[in-house]
Amino acid sequence: MQEILIVGGGYAGFYAAWRLEKRLRPGEAHVTLVDPRPYMTYQPFLPEVTAGSVEARHAAVSHRRHLRRTRLVSGSVTRIDHARRRVTVEPLDGAAFTLPYDTVVVTAGAVTRKFPVPGLDEQAIGMKHVEEAVAIRDAILTGFDRASVLPRGPERQKLLTVTFVGGGFSGIEGFGETLSLATALLRRYPEIAADELSFHLVETRGRVLPEVSEGPGRWVVRHLERRGGRIHLDTQLLSAVDGHLVLSTGEEFDTGLLVWVAGNAANPVVTSRTDLPLTAIGLVRVRATLQVEGEDGVVPGAWAAGDDAAVPDLTSPRPGATTVPNAQHAVRQGKRLAANLIATLRGRAPRPYVHHGLGVVATLGLGHGIFQYKRLVVTGPVAWLMHRGYHVLAVPTWERKLRVLLIWVSAVFGGRDIVSLAALAEPRRAFVSGEAPTRA
């Protein structure tokens, strides 16, 4: 049988494996998926996880539950040697080993792009994985608890200051959702006044949400500022040492929470640890059929999709344009890749990936949102409902759709859950220290 090896179980990798399971004939091919995490993160839900509107486990789609005929290998691919048709895998425990293959599918996913800002590694947290979103939520809740017993002053102000760096979709949605959470918390913390909250968003460009046109982008800035947010455009973060932020505008302030969402970078296994052909910016060069393309044409047995692939955008009038790295494209590319791979196994020609955008929709907090499709722009509660409707349909499997929908419905009657689980980071602390249990 053909041995198909998928590097990465994110959107493109998960959907490629899922579709291959459904369409491969018995004995036609064997599929292996390698990923250090046992689940696919549905990243559009992460901003709502930070706000407590979605349970963390519901933003994770289990590989083993849904990929029942795929061999799952828990580990990270550290090298792709296509000349020898093998990859090197580094497991969580034990020594590294190699896996042979006939066909490789590169869907390793992007990593958070960082810059050499002093103090960034020590102070910041990303928002690309479930555990990061949970930590952000817990940091805000814990900050309120700690600030509520302190007198007004620098220490209290720092705990009530939250800063996001990056004005793309992740940054804007995360900023809007956490601002909504903090505003709602004021009703439960009479010790804290609304004017004490300090939410900052820092963006190097002169606008936010580059996926929408300039008019809606300006509306988002005005909307967030009316709700108490501070938006710093054309501004860079110069230092974050000890939580003291220094901006390129000269402004300085302390922050208790620093969230870095300033874009993505290609996975290191793609940029420097493979012999597959790359573009000038370090992405795998592919045709519109998602087959890897070298100087002499298609590279046999090599496919790529998602954030690490430079997929030609056939719907763009601009020559040489590639698809933007987002979930909408990654999901559909994963499905098209699986169909094309099966077609080539059966001697048929693969079809090019063509996808016309469905528009963009973003949540800006509970009851707030924005949607744009060409010249049509919808804002407010209607756009927020459109966001929820789209994503409850888009999240894979009916089991996950039902769980998320039930959480949203229960929140209508029960409100947000505002309990911090920050102690999960040190689950043995009470046992080791011998602390007495708190009684109600």
Short mmCIF file of C-alpha atoms in Angstrom, two decimals:
data_model
loop_
_atom_site.label_atom_id
_atom_site.label_comp_id
_atom_site.label_asym_id
_atom_site.label_seq_id
_atom_site.Cartn_x
_atom_site.Cartn_y
_atom_site.Cartn_z
CA MET A 1 0.00 0.00 0.00
CA GLN A 2 0.97 3.60 -0.50
CA GLU A 3 2.22 5.20 2.72
CA ILE A 4 0.85 8.75 3.07
CA LEU A 5 2.43 10.81 5.85
CA ILE A 6 0.81 14.06 6.99
CA VAL A 7 3.03 16.55 8.83
CA GLY A 8 0.80 18.50 11.22
CA GLY A 9 -2.77 18.03 12.41
CA GLY A 10 -4.11 21.58 12.19
CA TYR A 11 -6.89 22.66 9.84
CA ALA A 12 -5.38 21.50 6.57
CA GLY A 13 -3.82 18.33 7.99
CA PHE A 14 -6.89 17.27 9.97
CA TYR A 15 -9.29 17.82 7.08
CA ALA A 16 -6.96 16.10 4.61
CA ALA A 17 -6.73 13.03 6.86
CA TRP A 18 -10.48 13.09 7.60
CA ARG A 19 -11.34 13.22 3.89
CA LEU A 20 -8.79 10.54 3.00
CA GLU A 21 -10.36 8.20 5.56
CA LYS A 22 -13.75 8.66 3.96
CA ARG A 23 -12.66 8.23 0.34
CA LEU A 24 -9.76 5.78 0.26
CA ARG A 25 -10.65 2.26 -0.72
CA PRO A 26 -9.62 -0.63 1.54
CA GLY A 27 -5.99 -1.52 0.87
CA GLU A 28 -5.41 1.55 -1.33
CA ALA A 29 -3.22 3.57 1.06
CA HIS A 30 -2.24 3.87 4.70
CA VAL A 31 -2.33 7.31 6.36
CA THR A 32 -0.08 8.49 9.21
CA LEU A 33 -0.48 11.88 10.90
CA VAL A 34 2.31 13.33 13.08
CA ASP A 35 1.56 16.15 15.52
CA PRO A 36 2.76 16.99 19.06
CA ARG A 37 -0.81 17.80 20.15
CA PRO A 38 -3.61 15.22 20.24
CA TYR A 39 -6.15 17.66 18.84
CA MET A 40 -6.85 20.28 16.21
CA THR A 41 -7.35 23.75 17.67
CA TYR A 42 -10.34 25.59 16.23
CA GLN A 43 -8.63 28.96 16.48
CA PRO A 44 -11.64 31.21 15.70
CA PHE A 45 -13.03 30.14 19.10
CA LEU A 46 -9.91 31.20 21.05
CA PRO A 47 -11.04 34.84 21.55
CA GLU A 48 -14.29 33.52 23.03
CA VAL A 49 -12.34 31.10 25.22
CA THR A 50 -10.46 34.11 26.64
CA ALA A 51 -13.82 35.68 27.50
CA GLY A 52 -15.37 32.50 28.92
CA SER A 53 -18.01 32.30 26.17
CA VAL A 54 -16.69 28.95 24.90
CA GLU A 55 -15.31 26.11 27.00
CA ALA A 56 -11.62 25.50 26.31
CA ARG A 57 -12.10 21.80 25.52
CA HIS A 58 -14.76 22.67 22.95
CA ALA A 59 -12.18 24.60 20.91
CA ALA A 60 -10.15 21.40 20.59
CA VAL A 61 -11.15 18.64 18.16
CA SER A 62 -9.71 15.28 19.20
CA HIS A 63 -7.64 13.48 16.58
CA ARG A 64 -8.23 10.03 18.05
CA ARG A 65 -11.98 10.49 18.32
CA HIS A 66 -12.44 11.47 14.68
CA LEU A 67 -9.48 9.93 12.80
CA ARG A 68 -10.18 6.30 13.53
CA ARG A 69 -8.31 4.70 10.62
CA THR A 70 -5.30 7.00 10.65
CA ARG A 71 -2.12 6.08 12.47
CA LEU A 72 -1.48 8.92 14.93
CA VAL A 73 2.08 9.65 16.04
CA SER A 74 2.56 12.00 18.99
CA GLY A 75 5.66 14.04 18.28
CA SER A 76 7.16 16.87 16.25
CA VAL A 77 8.62 16.45 12.79
CA THR A 78 12.06 18.05 12.97
CA ARG A 79 13.25 17.25 9.43
CA ILE A 80 11.70 16.33 6.09
CA ASP A 81 14.17 14.48 3.84
CA HIS A 82 12.18 14.06 0.65
CA ALA A 83 15.16 12.79 -1.33
CA ARG A 84 15.13 9.71 0.93
CA ARG A 85 11.35 9.81 1.49
CA ARG A 86 11.51 9.97 5.27
CA VAL A 87 10.93 12.35 8.17
CA THR A 88 12.61 12.62 11.55
CA VAL A 89 10.21 12.65 14.51
CA GLU A 90 11.03 13.88 17.99
CA PRO A 91 8.51 12.41 20.48
CA LEU A 92 7.64 13.93 23.83
CA ASP A 93 9.51 11.05 25.50
CA GLY A 94 12.29 8.86 24.18
CA ALA A 95 14.75 9.18 21.34
CA ALA A 96 14.06 10.64 17.92
CA PHE A 97 13.22 8.22 15.12
CA THR A 98 12.52 8.24 11.39
CA LEU A 99 9.34 7.38 9.51
CA PRO A 100 9.43 6.37 5.83
CA TYR A 101 6.73 7.41 3.35
CA ASP A 102 5.76 7.30 -0.29
CA THR A 103 3.83 10.59 -0.22
CA VAL A 104 4.29 13.49 2.18
CA VAL A 105 1.65 16.13 2.93
CA VAL A 106 3.14 19.25 4.55
CA THR A 107 0.55 21.00 6.72
CA ALA A 108 2.77 21.83 9.70
CA GLY A 109 1.03 25.13 10.45
CA ALA A 110 2.49 28.50 11.32
CA VAL A 111 4.16 29.64 14.53
CA THR A 112 3.88 32.98 16.29
CA ARG A 113 6.10 35.60 14.70
CA LYS A 114 8.26 37.38 17.26
CA PHE A 115 10.64 40.33 17.17
CA PRO A 116 13.70 41.05 19.34
CA VAL A 117 11.87 43.25 21.83
CA PRO A 118 13.59 43.35 25.26
CA GLY A 119 11.51 41.53 27.86
CA LEU A 120 9.08 40.05 25.32
CA ASP A 121 9.96 36.39 25.94
CA GLU A 122 9.70 36.85 29.71
CA GLN A 123 6.44 38.83 29.79
CA ALA A 124 4.26 38.04 26.76
CA ILE A 125 1.88 35.24 25.96
CA GLY A 126 0.55 34.27 22.53
CA MET A 127 -3.01 33.40 21.55
CA LYS A 128 -2.53 30.54 19.12
CA HIS A 129 -3.34 27.55 21.33
CA VAL A 130 -6.08 26.61 23.79
CA GLU A 131 -3.82 26.73 26.82
CA GLU A 132 -2.79 30.29 25.98
CA ALA A 133 -6.41 31.44 25.69
CA VAL A 134 -7.24 29.85 29.05
CA ALA A 135 -4.20 31.52 30.65
CA ILE A 136 -5.27 34.93 29.31
CA ARG A 137 -8.76 34.52 30.78
CA ASP A 138 -7.39 33.35 34.13
CA ALA A 139 -4.89 36.23 34.22
CA ILE A 140 -7.70 38.78 33.85
CA LEU A 141 -9.88 37.11 36.48
CA THR A 142 -6.96 36.73 38.92
CA GLY A 143 -5.95 40.34 38.28
CA PHE A 144 -9.42 41.51 39.36
CA ASP A 145 -9.27 39.38 42.51
CA ARG A 146 -5.86 40.74 43.49
CA ALA A 147 -6.64 44.35 42.59
CA SER A 148 -9.89 44.37 44.56
CA VAL A 149 -8.04 44.22 47.91
CA LEU A 150 -5.33 46.76 47.05
CA PRO A 151 -5.54 50.54 47.49
CA ARG A 152 -5.42 52.70 44.39
CA GLY A 153 -1.88 53.03 43.13
CA PRO A 154 0.66 51.69 40.62
CA GLU A 155 0.41 48.05 41.73
CA ARG A 156 -3.38 47.99 41.47
CA GLN A 157 -3.30 49.85 38.15
CA LYS A 158 -0.85 47.35 36.67
CA LEU A 159 -3.15 44.44 37.53
CA LEU A 160 -6.03 46.18 35.75
CA THR A 161 -4.01 46.98 32.60
CA VAL A 162 -4.17 44.63 29.59
CA THR A 163 -2.19 45.12 26.38
CA PHE A 164 -2.54 43.39 23.01
CA VAL A 165 0.14 43.82 20.36
CA GLY A 166 -1.19 43.21 16.85
CA GLY A 167 -4.27 44.56 15.09
CA GLY A 168 -5.11 41.63 12.82
CA PHE A 169 -8.07 39.32 13.31
CA SER A 170 -6.65 37.53 16.35
CA GLY A 171 -5.63 40.77 18.03
CA ILE A 172 -8.87 42.64 17.41
CA GLU A 173 -11.12 39.72 18.35
CA GLY A 174 -9.08 38.90 21.46
CA PHE A 175 -8.99 42.57 22.48
CA GLY A 176 -12.73 43.04 21.96
CA GLU A 177 -13.68 39.86 23.81
CA THR A 178 -11.44 40.46 26.83
CA LEU A 179 -12.59 44.09 27.03
CA SER A 180 -16.16 42.79 27.07
CA LEU A 181 -15.26 40.32 29.83
CA ALA A 182 -13.56 42.98 31.96
CA THR A 183 -16.47 45.40 31.57
CA ALA A 184 -18.92 42.68 32.62
CA LEU A 185 -16.78 41.84 35.66
CA LEU A 186 -17.24 45.36 37.06
CA ARG A 187 -20.77 44.37 38.15
CA ARG A 188 -19.27 41.65 40.35
CA TYR A 189 -16.45 43.80 41.74
CA PRO A 190 -17.93 46.94 43.31
CA GLU A 191 -14.45 47.73 44.68
CA ILE A 192 -13.22 48.48 41.14
CA ALA A 193 -14.38 51.48 39.11
CA ALA A 194 -14.75 51.52 35.33
CA ASP A 195 -12.16 54.30 34.95
CA GLU A 196 -9.52 52.01 36.47
CA LEU A 197 -9.63 49.58 33.56
CA SER A 198 -6.87 50.23 31.03
CA PHE A 199 -6.96 48.24 27.78
CA HIS A 200 -4.37 49.01 25.10
CA LEU A 201 -3.95 47.68 21.55
CA VAL A 202 -0.66 48.43 19.77
CA GLU A 203 -0.46 48.17 15.97
CA THR A 204 2.53 49.08 13.78
CA ARG A 205 0.37 49.93 10.77
CA GLY A 206 -1.96 52.88 10.42
CA ARG A 207 -5.07 50.67 10.49
CA VAL A 208 -6.49 47.46 11.93
CA LEU A 209 -8.08 44.42 10.28
CA PRO A 210 -6.36 44.57 6.88
CA GLU A 211 -8.84 41.93 5.63
CA VAL A 212 -11.63 44.55 5.59
CA SER A 213 -11.66 47.84 3.70
CA GLU A 214 -10.51 51.07 5.32
CA GLY A 215 -13.95 52.42 6.23
CA PRO A 216 -15.01 49.39 8.32
CA GLY A 217 -11.49 49.30 9.80
CA ARG A 218 -11.87 52.87 11.06
CA TRP A 219 -15.31 52.01 12.45
CA VAL A 220 -13.78 49.16 14.49
CA VAL A 221 -11.25 51.56 16.03
CA ARG A 222 -13.95 54.10 16.94
CA HIS A 223 -16.18 51.36 18.33
CA LEU A 224 -13.48 49.93 20.60
CA GLU A 225 -12.46 53.40 21.79
CA ARG A 226 -16.08 54.22 22.70
CA ARG A 227 -16.03 51.12 24.91
CA GLY A 228 -12.93 52.33 26.73
CA GLY A 229 -10.11 50.79 24.69
CA ARG A 230 -6.93 52.68 23.75
CA ILE A 231 -5.83 51.99 20.16
CA HIS A 232 -2.21 52.94 19.33
CA LEU A 233 -1.80 53.00 15.53
CA ASP A 234 1.53 53.53 13.74
CA THR A 235 3.16 52.44 16.99
CA GLN A 236 5.77 49.83 17.87
CA LEU A 237 6.53 48.14 21.16
CA LEU A 238 10.16 48.93 21.99
CA SER A 239 10.53 47.28 25.42
CA ALA A 240 8.55 45.08 27.81
CA VAL A 241 11.11 44.55 30.57
CA ASP A 242 9.40 43.65 33.88
CA GLY A 243 6.01 44.45 32.37
CA HIS A 244 6.95 48.11 31.83
CA LEU A 245 6.02 48.89 28.22
CA VAL A 246 7.81 51.51 26.17
CA LEU A 247 6.15 52.53 22.90
CA SER A 248 7.71 54.21 19.88
CA THR A 249 5.47 57.23 20.49
CA GLY A 250 7.26 57.85 23.80
CA GLU A 251 4.38 56.64 25.94
CA GLU A 252 5.23 54.31 28.86
CA PHE A 253 3.04 52.31 31.24
CA ASP A 254 3.00 49.08 33.25
CA THR A 255 0.82 46.16 32.20
CA GLY A 256 -0.22 43.08 34.10
CA LEU A 257 -0.99 41.11 30.93
CA LEU A 258 0.80 41.35 27.58
CA VAL A 259 -0.69 39.37 24.67
CA TRP A 260 1.44 39.11 21.53
CA VAL A 261 -0.62 38.52 18.36
CA ALA A 262 1.58 40.31 15.83
CA GLY A 263 1.28 37.80 13.01
CA ASN A 264 2.54 34.36 12.04
CA ALA A 265 5.75 32.89 10.66
CA ALA A 266 6.32 29.69 8.72
CA ASN A 267 7.08 26.58 10.75
CA PRO A 268 10.85 26.05 11.26
CA VAL A 269 10.65 22.54 9.79
CA VAL A 270 9.62 24.20 6.52
CA THR A 271 11.91 27.21 6.54
CA SER A 272 15.15 25.42 7.35
CA ARG A 273 14.76 21.67 7.80
CA THR A 274 13.57 20.31 4.49
CA ASP A 275 14.86 19.81 0.97
CA LEU A 276 11.51 20.71 -0.59
CA PRO A 277 11.55 23.81 -2.85
CA LEU A 278 10.65 27.05 -1.08
CA THR A 279 9.67 30.56 -2.07
CA ALA A 280 11.78 33.61 -1.21
CA ILE A 281 9.83 34.06 2.06
CA GLY A 282 10.27 30.44 3.15
CA LEU A 283 6.95 28.86 2.13
CA VAL A 284 6.62 25.58 0.26
CA ARG A 285 6.20 26.33 -3.45
CA VAL A 286 3.08 24.62 -4.78
CA ARG A 287 0.88 24.65 -7.83
CA ALA A 288 -2.82 25.48 -7.62
CA THR A 289 -3.37 21.72 -7.43
CA LEU A 290 -1.43 21.79 -4.11
CA GLN A 291 1.36 19.66 -5.57
CA VAL A 292 4.84 20.82 -4.61
CA GLU A 293 6.59 22.41 -7.59
CA GLY A 294 10.33 22.50 -8.20
CA GLU A 295 12.49 23.94 -10.96
CA ASP A 296 11.71 20.97 -13.21
CA GLY A 297 7.99 20.74 -12.53
CA VAL A 298 5.94 18.78 -10.00
CA VAL A 299 7.93 17.09 -7.24
CA PRO A 300 6.68 13.48 -7.13
CA GLY A 301 5.08 12.42 -3.87
CA ALA A 302 4.98 15.87 -2.26
CA TRP A 303 1.96 18.02 -1.40
CA ALA A 304 1.43 21.07 0.82
CA ALA A 305 -1.42 23.28 2.03
CA GLY A 306 -2.32 25.77 4.73
CA ASP A 307 -0.15 28.43 6.34
CA ASP A 308 3.18 26.97 5.18
CA ALA A 309 2.27 26.75 1.48
CA ALA A 310 2.36 29.51 -1.14
CA VAL A 311 -0.91 28.51 -2.83
CA PRO A 312 -1.71 30.52 -5.99
CA ASP A 313 -4.90 32.57 -5.63
CA LEU A 314 -6.71 31.99 -8.90
CA THR A 315 -9.51 34.37 -7.92
CA SER A 316 -7.21 37.37 -7.58
CA PRO A 317 -6.65 39.76 -10.51
CA ARG A 318 -3.11 40.38 -9.26
CA PRO A 319 -0.47 38.20 -11.01
CA GLY A 320 1.41 35.95 -8.61
CA ALA A 321 -1.04 36.45 -5.74
CA THR A 322 -1.27 33.70 -3.13
CA THR A 323 -4.12 32.82 -0.79
CA VAL A 324 -4.09 34.47 2.63
CA PRO A 325 -3.19 32.17 5.53
CA ASN A 326 -6.52 31.81 7.30
CA ALA A 327 -8.81 29.03 8.51
CA GLN A 328 -11.26 29.42 5.63
CA HIS A 329 -8.58 28.58 3.07
CA ALA A 330 -6.79 25.92 5.16
CA VAL A 331 -9.98 23.87 5.63
CA ARG A 332 -10.88 23.94 1.96
CA GLN A 333 -7.30 23.32 0.85
CA GLY A 334 -7.14 20.26 3.09
CA LYS A 335 -10.26 18.85 1.46
CA ARG A 336 -9.07 19.66 -2.07
CA LEU A 337 -5.64 18.16 -1.35
CA ALA A 338 -7.19 14.87 -0.22
CA ALA A 339 -9.39 14.71 -3.32
CA ASN A 340 -6.45 15.48 -5.61
CA LEU A 341 -4.18 12.96 -3.91
CA ILE A 342 -6.78 10.22 -4.36
CA ALA A 343 -7.27 11.28 -7.98
CA THR A 344 -3.55 10.88 -8.73
CA LEU A 345 -3.49 7.48 -6.99
CA ARG A 346 -6.24 6.37 -9.39
CA GLY A 347 -4.63 7.83 -12.48
CA ARG A 348 -6.80 10.92 -12.82
CA ALA A 349 -5.74 14.54 -13.13
CA PRO A 350 -5.87 16.73 -10.01
CA ARG A 351 -8.04 19.86 -9.97
CA PRO A 352 -6.83 23.35 -9.01
CA TYR A 353 -7.84 24.93 -5.73
CA VAL A 354 -10.24 27.80 -6.40
CA HIS A 355 -12.21 29.44 -3.62
CA HIS A 356 -14.19 32.66 -3.77
CA GLY A 357 -14.26 34.34 -0.36
CA LEU A 358 -17.44 34.26 1.69
CA GLY A 359 -16.63 37.60 3.27
CA VAL A 360 -15.04 38.27 6.65
CA VAL A 361 -16.73 38.31 10.03
CA ALA A 362 -15.27 39.17 13.42
CA THR A 363 -16.51 39.23 17.00
CA LEU A 364 -15.71 42.35 19.01
CA GLY A 365 -17.17 41.10 22.28
CA LEU A 366 -20.54 39.88 23.50
CA GLY A 367 -23.19 41.44 21.25
CA HIS A 368 -20.63 43.30 19.10
CA GLY A 369 -19.32 42.30 15.68
CA ILE A 370 -18.55 43.27 12.11
CA PHE A 371 -19.16 41.51 8.79
CA GLN A 372 -18.09 42.56 5.30
CA TYR A 373 -18.75 40.97 1.93
CA LYS A 374 -17.53 43.16 -0.92
CA ARG A 375 -19.35 46.49 -0.32
CA LEU A 376 -21.88 45.09 2.14
CA VAL A 377 -20.97 45.92 5.74
CA VAL A 378 -22.97 44.80 8.79
CA THR A 379 -22.07 45.87 12.34
CA GLY A 380 -23.40 45.38 15.85
CA PRO A 381 -25.51 42.51 17.25
CA VAL A 382 -26.53 41.23 13.81
CA ALA A 383 -22.90 40.81 12.75
CA TRP A 384 -22.14 39.16 16.10
CA LEU A 385 -24.95 36.64 15.53
CA MET A 386 -23.63 36.04 11.99
CA HIS A 387 -20.20 35.31 13.49
CA ARG A 388 -21.62 32.77 15.91
CA GLY A 389 -23.85 31.21 13.26
CA TYR A 390 -20.99 30.82 10.80
CA HIS A 391 -18.58 29.26 13.28
CA VAL A 392 -21.04 26.85 14.86
CA LEU A 393 -21.59 25.55 11.32
CA ALA A 394 -17.90 25.62 10.42
CA VAL A 395 -16.47 23.82 13.47
CA PRO A 396 -15.98 20.16 12.48
CA THR A 397 -18.24 17.31 13.65
CA TRP A 398 -21.85 17.50 14.85
CA GLU A 399 -20.75 16.51 18.34
CA ARG A 400 -18.61 19.67 18.64
CA LYS A 401 -21.31 21.89 17.08
CA LEU A 402 -23.87 20.68 19.61
CA ARG A 403 -21.56 21.19 22.59
CA VAL A 404 -20.71 24.77 21.59
CA LEU A 405 -24.33 25.63 20.86
CA LEU A 406 -25.43 24.33 24.28
CA ILE A 407 -22.77 26.41 26.02
CA TRP A 408 -23.95 29.55 24.22
CA VAL A 409 -27.60 28.85 25.08
CA SER A 410 -26.80 28.18 28.74
CA ALA A 411 -24.86 31.46 28.93
CA VAL A 412 -28.00 33.35 27.91
CA PHE A 413 -29.68 32.24 31.14
CA GLY A 414 -26.72 31.70 33.47
CA GLY A 415 -24.30 34.40 32.33
CA ARG A 416 -20.51 34.06 32.18
CA ASP A 417 -18.57 31.70 34.39
CA ILE A 418 -16.09 33.99 36.18
CA VAL A 419 -14.08 31.46 38.17
CA SER A 420 -10.33 31.59 37.59
CA LEU A 421 -8.51 28.26 37.30
CA ALA A 422 -5.03 29.78 37.37
CA ALA A 423 -4.08 27.27 40.08
CA LEU A 424 -4.15 24.57 37.40
CA ALA A 425 -0.66 25.72 36.44
CA GLU A 426 0.52 24.34 39.80
CA PRO A 427 -1.93 21.52 40.60
CA ARG A 428 0.27 19.99 43.33
CA ARG A 429 0.83 23.22 45.26
CA ALA A 430 -1.91 22.62 47.86
CA PHE A 431 -0.80 19.01 48.37
CA VAL A 432 2.88 19.88 48.79
CA SER A 433 2.32 22.93 51.01
CA GLY A 434 -0.33 21.22 53.12
CA GLU A 435 -2.82 24.07 52.73
CA ALA A 436 -6.16 23.50 54.41
CA PRO A 437 -9.12 23.29 52.02
CA THR A 438 -11.28 26.38 51.81
CA ARG A 439 -14.74 25.81 53.28
CA ALA A 440 -17.84 27.42 51.89
#
